[in-house]
């Protein structure tokens, strides 16, 4: 909402944003501006079995699902770690933005069917009501895993290559931004295994795409859909040629976001999610209350000064 | 969300879904896989004046608006029959998915203006408040007709050819999936006859398309829009060359859905609709409670076994 | 929902709508039908410093942001006038539809950074809580400005040329229909100046576009996006070659709307906005109550009679 | 909200209401004013097995649960009849207010445990998920029975003598006004038979009493509570000495209500129920839309004229 | 939530609150503590025709409905002034709490029936829909009048003597605290004049009392209820012997509140009202965001220091 | 809702409930029925610093705040332990009901003011926005502590003696049932220390009492209120002579609840809380879905059989 007269005049003649992003309609620009090498060392503060956490750039964390031999399938241990990891990232002042990707040949094949925890509940000799109580807790735990991604106030960019199946759709639907490779494909797999999705796909997927008819078709038929169809309905905002290009693009946008005021970015995420789930007037009220404290941030002055000085603002940690 | 390691490995090399659907981006594939002839005999259990109900394939019902000489216009008798028909389909264990189309030259011309029931209320000599009481009941009855389509837990595929006007938009907006022919056109006709739509268009249409600016333009101007514009905003998910091709495609997708676990498919519809009308966290809670019983279904085992055996699972009725 | 048999038959052979609008997929048609010259005299009832109000056609008002030397930036005076202006338009029976545009080189550069009212609150020597109280009032006032656009029951068509930055996005997101020129570009600028948007962008923008991934990317990165990207996500419904063409197109659609029953059009807007913020069943209930009075309008008869007579209906003022 | 100056002056000196009701603090007044004999003949339009419908006074209907040998227990037939009866009453212009009581020794003993419909579902050999689908339909049907009482826009006065157990609490919680005899006792019986109440007690009971601690204690312990405790928490608004006195008092208040404008009374009920389930600002908006038609009623003039003339207004049917 | 160990020890031995209020169960205590004479001069900043605004004590404003010859009836002028007055009080740093009473023989007789503004709409020769549009605006304006009382963040204490009829119930239901005299009586008058209440009674009254059965009886019968019944259902929290005693008690409680931190008191009111209209978890979230700024207030330190020093804290204005 | 004919007949002649509770209106009955000695050994599975957990009877847990020398004040360690304790109790199949009391002279003095964690945030040298972020997390953590009491599906009975101040009100408002001693007093202390309550009082307290006027008075004035006033507004449901009598009464009611079907009791709590926060129709829908699994419990048969056999049913663990 801010742009002074002088600012505005400049806006017309020159680049004012801190970094330059390829809009999806400008596919031939050079991407070198702020990208750094992805080959950074794993962050030793984030010690997980199924996840590897890198720090590819200042304030950027890269969470990599790291069970390539298991096709990054998900079991209760994975959920627990995902929740713990994103709870940590939420509190980590060194983190302002997160990239989420999968190691190995595919992004994720979804639930690990070799895991027997669900089966144990179903096949116990308790009555239906007691199993239902346990099942409800079991599902809720799983849901909390991906909800932790949404509750983390730092933007999360999902970078999907090859297959993203079942629980993978639930997972990336809880992310902020979705990029994928040309060869990526997606599948809302659940009906094929005899159940209705319950970890977020039915809640979040239709609210982030612009074609409800197709969203339902994909849900009821469990058919694969490919990168171009994903883009055409607004599920991903960008298709890159291959994984390398995609990770570069993801890092670009992450680095760009990391350079912004964390008060501004995290406040935006919190209010976007609140507004999705409320009426416009409720969202406005919440936003006004939120900003009544946040506009007292030093970041406004720093951003303004940096703009005038054509320097890069340095924001305090958050 | 389910996909075992072994499963996942196979996923990469072969087709895993029970049936193959043409994604909208693969327009040249052969459609013969599971389609059967559409020329089935009408179902004698569904005896209506204005509707014809066919059973073109196992577990698939085809509801055809059948007043071709009246351009499938709608009057209180039609509403009543639509509500009754979909209430029946909701309880019919032989039905797992429904196709809705129109007989004759067009899909529907909307409200039957030769019907005088509305006029009778308006021109009665009661005071405005008493007319308003009756009008409110009248509208609510009409609304219940199309809401019955939404409340029916079996997916409903609207197959639109030629004109779909006024009440037709309200009707198909309450369906799950919308296909149309190349020559189809649509018109939110209500403002042209002096009223605001009140049977669902203003509620459902903007929530299923991805271009609010256009949705409002179409509402305020009552201008026609054609199949390509309908597809570009996500109102229909697929355009077919002609009615024959469309009915074939609709039957394909219906047959595919009919082969899935009815517990899974119907649970998905119920939760999709619940989630549309609630916040994400409320939707997740409801879904967890729902699945606490539904994951105890035999269908999960049947689906898993069939997958391993490469056989087609046979699910109990529902 | 209304279309009689006879009507319907005609529908197939001839044009039935009161005016013809170019669908976005028919880009070569002639636009001369109902446009009038834009060079009308300012309406003397609307005397503002920062806005100019024209009456380019019967029942059409044109609100022009008129601080071209300040790039149509916004300050508390502008907000106050915008609110006052749209409150007036809401009550003005000569107004049935509004066009909103910007005078000078750009549509708007957003907040006027030379204005110090926000700064005064931040730099006062009160404690954080007291500043927060004042800040909250300040933001709420600003929000009311654009909410007045939404509360005005007459459709508002935003016509954007060149730059639309920061608060401009908030503003046009509160409009009904958005058109832009080929050279238009948009920027959700707020994070670049250290704050989360709080005047409506985070509330309305994601609900009117069909690509949540991109909506968030644009919010977090503050990068520019251009007319084609705006159209592809459904933010604008039409791109015109230049400002002249755009104003002509805006006037066309406005004139078309102005010829419709005001009871129908305004009722549609009120119910569309209510439905956006409520569940489908709540929206239907509200709509039924609303129409229980509105279907007793003379406009229905007038519309029907005019249709039969092929004349243009003349509706009473509202 | 209406009371003119002249009116107001009179208000102080004389009785202005159409009838005089004993406030609960004036227990010694004479009750003869408008009561008529209760021994009217059953209404032949309401032909039910389990219910008897009387017309004890003009515009007053009396619904009597009439299975005294079965202690007015409830089974699917009873639910169906209750729903059908109250749907009829909603449309019956001869009915403006309803009294609900039980024939025989007690008001109702709740669910008929000799009925096996629930058992049949539980003991079928289907899997848990399919039983759950059927159970959900079964419960919903039962819920609709009592919701029909609430949806009927005419006020319903429950008159409880002796025991009101289990489903009886659900039933009278859906009524508008509750009177009981000195010897009446109540029991939220459900936990004692191994289930959580699901027909309305958990939803409505806590919203109509003013002591949540006690409401929960009564729910968890299934202990009896008596008329005085029921009155002290606001569950009943009046205790009468015996059934005869109670029926007289119920008829008094019913006759009083029946003499009022039906537009006013029914609009009040509809808005009270809407407001219970919505925020204050939503309730106000709905009420304003509702009254925009209803204030155009002839009843306002009739009421005003009758007041000036000190006559009894005669309102048109509704 | 605050009470240190040392504090707590003291709590047991002595009075810790800044002022002493008579609990309703301690009716014999002396009320002299902080009351001042009520005979203060009218505040010249609040110049209204129908209202007189006094300043009986520091930070206490007393709004007196001042049309004693018209029995304090309400017309559009009164509404406008009430709204304007409470909007002013909301911004007036000299005001921390408000007392609302009526001059003359009664509190208020409700709507001024000699006012013809409503009649003018009803009897105009427009069609029902156009009247409905105007009626809706008319009602909304009236509603805003009393909603201004609720939106004013300073607590409002209604002090009712003698009659409080119709619109008076709507008005005091929007206040925070209600006291009345022994001889006070109340009447939800609307159905007696042929309409459903629409200015807040149906929305607020049932949410502030603990006996829904009685609330509905009072609404449908329009019968008077007296001070003791009003107290027994929780509508008023205190009955005083006569107007003088009541005004003294109101001033006592007002003076007590005025001595507290305005950040604390006003934040409490804002959050109480928000919580009434939302779920507990939504209320908690809003409260946490609110207090994230408000706990940075100097008032906490001042309150703590004053407590240790046994002095009276002096809080900055708000 | 269940009561067969035979059952019902018996109901009239004899006691049918598993245990006998003193209704508040039957104050002279003997309380010996099922109470056991309170002097049980602490449960070694619950090892906390600030809490002592006893097992006074089968399936009954007694949580005792155990910082008598600190007047059971609360600090971050206490919150953490309360949350952890109730999360454990939620999963503990040996627990079906919980009693919560305070060791030492008073129930609790509220927040521990000697704790400096809040102060550390306030006095850090970060800007207001960053402090606000931390404050928000801090408050949310505290809120989660008491919300864990509400989320625990086992009923929690608060037994309050002597003082219950500030955070104590927040705490017991999250409990199901509240008993207190004759000498108990309560204080919503927050405004006295310069802040608006934010841990649940403003959200839950007004929803569980039946006198909103008094609820607000108590909030704004921070005055003490005593056991009788607490009972008159429905905050506590029972007053006992002294702590020993109260603990006995609490144990009685707890033992009674513990003997019921845990499926029934916990389902009731979950649905009561859901219904408080939703409309009646939403609550009914949720309840139907919930019971679609829960009515398949063995507990129904066990309860029925035990009833016929006049034996005590033994329910499986949950």
CSV table of C-alpha atoms in Angstrom, one decimal, chain E residues 5-239:
chain,number,residue,atom,x,y,z
E,5,UNK,CA,2.9,-14.8,46.5
E,6,UNK,CA,3.2,-11.7,48.6
E,7,UNK,CA,0.2,-10.2,47.0
E,8,UNK,CA,-1.8,-13.3,47.6
E,9,UNK,CA,-0.9,-13.5,51.3
E,10,UNK,CA,-2.2,-10.0,51.6
E,11,UNK,CA,-5.3,-10.8,49.7
E,12,UNK,CA,-6.5,-13.0,52.6
E,13,UNK,CA,-6.1,-10.3,55.2
E,14,UNK,CA,-7.2,-7.1,53.6
E,15,UNK,CA,-9.0,-5.5,50.8
E,16,UNK,CA,-7.0,-5.4,47.6
E,17,UNK,CA,-9.3,-4.0,45.0
E,18,UNK,CA,-9.2,-0.3,44.3
E,19,UNK,CA,-12.8,0.1,45.3
E,20,UNK,CA,-15.4,-1.8,47.2
E,21,UNK,CA,-18.6,-2.8,45.5
E,22,UNK,CA,-21.6,-4.2,47.2
E,23,UNK,CA,-22.1,-7.7,45.9
E,24,UNK,CA,-25.7,-8.3,45.4
E,25,UNK,CA,-25.7,-10.7,48.3
E,26,UNK,CA,-24.3,-8.2,50.7
E,27,UNK,CA,-27.1,-5.7,50.7
E,28,UNK,CA,-26.5,-3.9,54.0
E,29,UNK,CA,-23.1,-2.4,53.4
E,30,UNK,CA,-22.4,1.3,53.3
E,31,UNK,CA,-22.2,2.8,49.8
E,32,UNK,CA,-20.3,6.0,50.6
E,33,UNK,CA,-16.9,4.9,49.6
E,34,UNK,CA,-16.3,6.7,46.3
E,35,UNK,CA,-19.6,8.2,45.2
E,36,UNK,CA,-19.8,11.8,44.4
E,37,UNK,CA,-22.7,14.1,44.0
E,38,UNK,CA,-24.6,13.5,40.8
E,39,UNK,CA,-25.5,17.2,40.4
E,40,UNK,CA,-22.7,18.0,38.1
E,41,UNK,CA,-22.9,20.5,35.2
E,42,UNK,CA,-23.7,19.2,31.7
E,43,UNK,CA,-20.8,18.7,29.5
E,44,UNK,CA,-20.8,21.4,26.8
E,45,UNK,CA,-18.9,19.3,24.3
E,46,UNK,CA,-21.9,17.0,23.9
E,47,UNK,CA,-24.6,19.3,22.7
E,48,UNK,CA,-27.7,17.3,21.8
E,49,UNK,CA,-31.4,17.9,21.6
E,50,UNK,CA,-32.6,14.6,23.1
E,51,UNK,CA,-29.6,13.7,25.3
E,52,UNK,CA,-28.0,15.5,28.2
E,53,UNK,CA,-24.4,14.5,28.9
E,54,UNK,CA,-23.0,15.1,32.4
E,55,UNK,CA,-19.6,14.4,34.0
E,56,UNK,CA,-20.5,13.3,37.5
E,57,UNK,CA,-17.0,12.1,38.3
E,58,UNK,CA,-13.5,11.9,36.8
E,59,UNK,CA,-13.6,9.8,33.6
E,60,UNK,CA,-17.3,9.1,34.2
E,61,UNK,CA,-19.9,10.3,31.7
E,62,UNK,CA,-23.6,10.2,32.3
E,63,UNK,CA,-25.9,10.2,29.3
E,64,UNK,CA,-29.4,11.1,30.1
E,65,UNK,CA,-32.2,10.6,27.6
E,66,UNK,CA,-33.9,14.0,27.9
E,67,UNK,CA,-37.3,14.1,26.4
E,68,UNK,CA,-39.3,13.7,29.6
E,69,UNK,CA,-42.4,15.2,28.1
E,70,UNK,CA,-42.2,12.6,25.3
E,71,UNK,CA,-41.5,9.8,27.7
E,72,UNK,CA,-38.0,9.5,26.2
E,73,UNK,CA,-39.5,8.0,23.1
E,74,UNK,CA,-37.2,7.4,20.1
E,75,UNK,CA,-37.4,8.8,16.6
E,76,UNK,CA,-34.8,9.0,13.8
E,77,UNK,CA,-33.4,12.2,15.4
E,78,UNK,CA,-32.9,10.4,18.7
E,79,UNK,CA,-31.1,7.4,17.0
E,80,UNK,CA,-28.8,9.7,15.2
E,81,UNK,CA,-27.9,11.5,18.4
E,82,UNK,CA,-27.4,8.3,20.3
E,83,UNK,CA,-25.0,7.0,17.6
E,84,UNK,CA,-23.2,10.3,17.4
E,85,UNK,CA,-22.9,10.6,21.2
E,86,UNK,CA,-21.5,7.1,21.7
E,87,UNK,CA,-19.1,7.5,18.8
E,88,UNK,CA,-17.9,10.7,20.5
E,89,UNK,CA,-17.6,8.9,23.9
E,90,UNK,CA,-15.6,6.2,22.2
E,91,UNK,CA,-13.0,8.7,21.2
E,92,UNK,CA,-13.2,10.9,24.3
E,93,UNK,CA,-10.1,10.3,26.5
E,94,UNK,CA,-11.9,12.0,29.4
E,95,UNK,CA,-14.4,9.1,29.3
E,96,UNK,CA,-13.7,5.7,30.7
E,97,UNK,CA,-17.2,4.5,31.6
E,98,UNK,CA,-20.7,5.6,30.8
E,99,UNK,CA,-24.0,5.7,32.8
E,100,UNK,CA,-27.2,5.7,30.7
E,101,UNK,CA,-30.5,6.8,32.3
E,102,UNK,CA,-33.7,8.5,31.4
E,103,UNK,CA,-35.0,11.8,32.6
E,104,UNK,CA,-38.6,12.2,33.9
E,105,UNK,CA,-41.1,9.7,35.0
E,106,UNK,CA,-40.0,6.6,33.0
E,107,UNK,CA,-36.8,5.3,31.4
E,108,UNK,CA,-38.3,5.1,27.9
E,109,UNK,CA,-41.6,4.2,26.3
E,110,UNK,CA,-39.8,3.0,23.2
E,111,UNK,CA,-40.4,4.1,19.6
E,112,UNK,CA,-42.1,7.4,19.1
E,113,UNK,CA,-45.3,6.4,17.3
E,114,UNK,CA,-46.1,10.0,16.4
E,115,UNK,CA,-43.0,9.8,14.2
E,116,UNK,CA,-44.1,9.2,10.6
E,117,UNK,CA,-40.8,8.2,8.9
E,118,UNK,CA,-41.6,4.5,8.8
E,119,UNK,CA,-45.2,5.2,7.7
E,120,UNK,CA,-43.9,7.3,4.8
E,121,UNK,CA,-42.0,4.4,3.4
E,122,UNK,CA,-44.9,2.0,3.9
E,123,UNK,CA,-47.5,4.2,2.3
E,124,UNK,CA,-45.4,5.4,-0.7
E,125,UNK,CA,-46.7,4.2,-4.0
E,126,UNK,CA,-43.6,2.3,-4.9
E,127,UNK,CA,-43.6,-1.5,-5.4
E,128,UNK,CA,-43.0,-3.8,-2.5
E,129,UNK,CA,-39.3,-4.5,-3.5
E,130,UNK,CA,-38.4,-0.8,-3.6
E,131,UNK,CA,-40.1,-0.2,-0.3
E,132,UNK,CA,-38.2,-3.2,1.1
E,133,UNK,CA,-34.9,-1.7,-0.1
E,134,UNK,CA,-35.7,1.5,1.8
E,135,UNK,CA,-37.1,-0.3,4.8
E,136,UNK,CA,-33.9,-2.3,5.0
E,137,UNK,CA,-31.8,0.9,5.1
E,138,UNK,CA,-34.1,2.5,7.6
E,139,UNK,CA,-33.9,-0.5,10.0
E,140,UNK,CA,-30.1,-0.7,9.6
E,141,UNK,CA,-29.7,3.0,10.5
E,142,UNK,CA,-31.8,2.4,13.7
E,143,UNK,CA,-29.7,-0.7,14.5
E,144,UNK,CA,-26.5,1.2,14.1
E,145,UNK,CA,-27.7,3.6,16.9
E,146,UNK,CA,-27.6,0.9,19.6
E,147,UNK,CA,-24.7,-1.0,18.1
E,148,UNK,CA,-22.8,2.2,18.7
E,149,UNK,CA,-23.3,1.6,22.4
E,150,UNK,CA,-21.8,-1.8,22.0
E,151,UNK,CA,-19.0,-0.7,19.8
E,152,UNK,CA,-18.0,2.0,22.3
E,153,UNK,CA,-15.2,0.3,24.1
E,154,UNK,CA,-16.0,2.0,27.4
E,155,UNK,CA,-18.4,0.0,29.6
E,156,UNK,CA,-22.0,1.3,29.6
E,157,UNK,CA,-24.2,0.9,32.7
E,158,UNK,CA,-27.9,1.2,32.1
E,159,UNK,CA,-29.8,2.6,35.1
E,160,UNK,CA,-33.5,1.9,34.6
E,161,UNK,CA,-36.4,3.3,36.6
E,162,UNK,CA,-40.1,2.7,36.1
E,163,UNK,CA,-41.0,1.7,32.5
E,164,UNK,CA,-38.6,0.3,29.9
E,165,UNK,CA,-40.6,-0.6,26.8
E,166,UNK,CA,-40.0,-1.9,23.3
E,167,UNK,CA,-37.0,-0.1,21.9
E,168,UNK,CA,-35.8,0.4,25.4
E,169,UNK,CA,-35.2,-3.3,25.8
E,170,UNK,CA,-33.2,-3.3,22.5
E,171,UNK,CA,-31.2,-0.3,23.9
E,172,UNK,CA,-30.2,-1.6,27.3
E,173,UNK,CA,-29.5,-5.1,25.9
E,174,UNK,CA,-26.7,-3.4,24.1
E,175,UNK,CA,-25.3,-2.0,27.4
E,176,UNK,CA,-22.8,-3.9,29.5
E,177,UNK,CA,-24.4,-3.7,33.0
E,178,UNK,CA,-28.0,-3.2,33.9
E,179,UNK,CA,-29.3,-1.9,37.2
E,180,UNK,CA,-32.9,-1.1,38.0
E,181,UNK,CA,-35.2,0.2,40.6
E,182,UNK,CA,-37.6,-1.8,42.6
E,183,UNK,CA,-40.5,-0.4,40.7
E,184,UNK,CA,-39.0,-0.9,37.3
E,185,UNK,CA,-40.9,-3.0,34.7
E,186,UNK,CA,-40.0,-4.1,31.2
E,187,UNK,CA,-42.0,-5.0,28.2
E,188,UNK,CA,-40.9,-6.6,24.9
E,189,UNK,CA,-43.7,-4.7,23.2
E,190,UNK,CA,-43.1,-5.3,19.5
E,191,UNK,CA,-45.6,-8.2,18.8
E,192,UNK,CA,-48.3,-6.0,20.3
E,193,UNK,CA,-47.9,-3.5,17.5
E,194,UNK,CA,-47.7,-6.1,14.8
E,195,UNK,CA,-44.0,-6.7,14.2
E,196,UNK,CA,-41.0,-8.7,15.2
E,197,UNK,CA,-38.4,-6.8,17.1
E,198,UNK,CA,-35.5,-5.8,14.9
E,199,UNK,CA,-33.2,-3.5,16.7
E,200,UNK,CA,-31.4,-6.0,18.8
E,201,UNK,CA,-33.8,-7.6,21.4
E,202,UNK,CA,-34.1,-10.9,19.5
E,203,UNK,CA,-30.3,-11.0,19.0
E,204,UNK,CA,-29.0,-9.8,22.4
E,205,UNK,CA,-31.6,-10.4,25.0
E,206,UNK,CA,-31.6,-14.2,24.9
E,207,UNK,CA,-27.7,-14.3,25.0
E,208,UNK,CA,-27.6,-12.3,28.2
E,209,UNK,CA,-30.3,-14.1,30.3
E,210,UNK,CA,-30.3,-17.6,31.6
E,211,UNK,CA,-33.8,-18.7,30.9
E,212,UNK,CA,-34.6,-19.2,27.3
E,213,UNK,CA,-38.1,-20.5,28.0
E,214,UNK,CA,-39.0,-17.2,29.7
E,215,UNK,CA,-37.2,-15.1,27.2
E,216,UNK,CA,-39.4,-16.5,24.4
E,217,UNK,CA,-42.6,-16.3,26.5
E,218,UNK,CA,-41.9,-12.6,27.1
E,219,UNK,CA,-41.2,-12.1,23.4
E,220,UNK,CA,-44.4,-13.8,22.1
E,221,UNK,CA,-46.8,-12.5,24.7
E,222,UNK,CA,-45.5,-8.9,25.1
E,223,UNK,CA,-46.4,-9.2,28.8
E,224,UNK,CA,-44.8,-6.9,31.3
E,225,UNK,CA,-42.1,-8.3,33.6
E,226,UNK,CA,-41.0,-6.7,36.8
E,227,UNK,CA,-37.7,-6.0,38.5
E,228,UNK,CA,-37.6,-9.3,40.5
E,229,UNK,CA,-38.3,-11.5,37.5
E,230,UNK,CA,-35.7,-9.4,35.5
E,231,UNK,CA,-33.2,-10.2,38.2
E,232,UNK,CA,-34.1,-13.9,38.5
E,233,UNK,CA,-33.3,-14.5,34.8
E,234,UNK,CA,-30.1,-12.4,35.0
E,235,UNK,CA,-31.3,-9.5,32.9
E,236,UNK,CA,-30.4,-7.0,35.6
E,237,UNK,CA,-27.7,-7.7,38.1
E,238,UNK,CA,-29.0,-5.4,40.8
E,239,UNK,CA,-32.2,-3.9,42.1
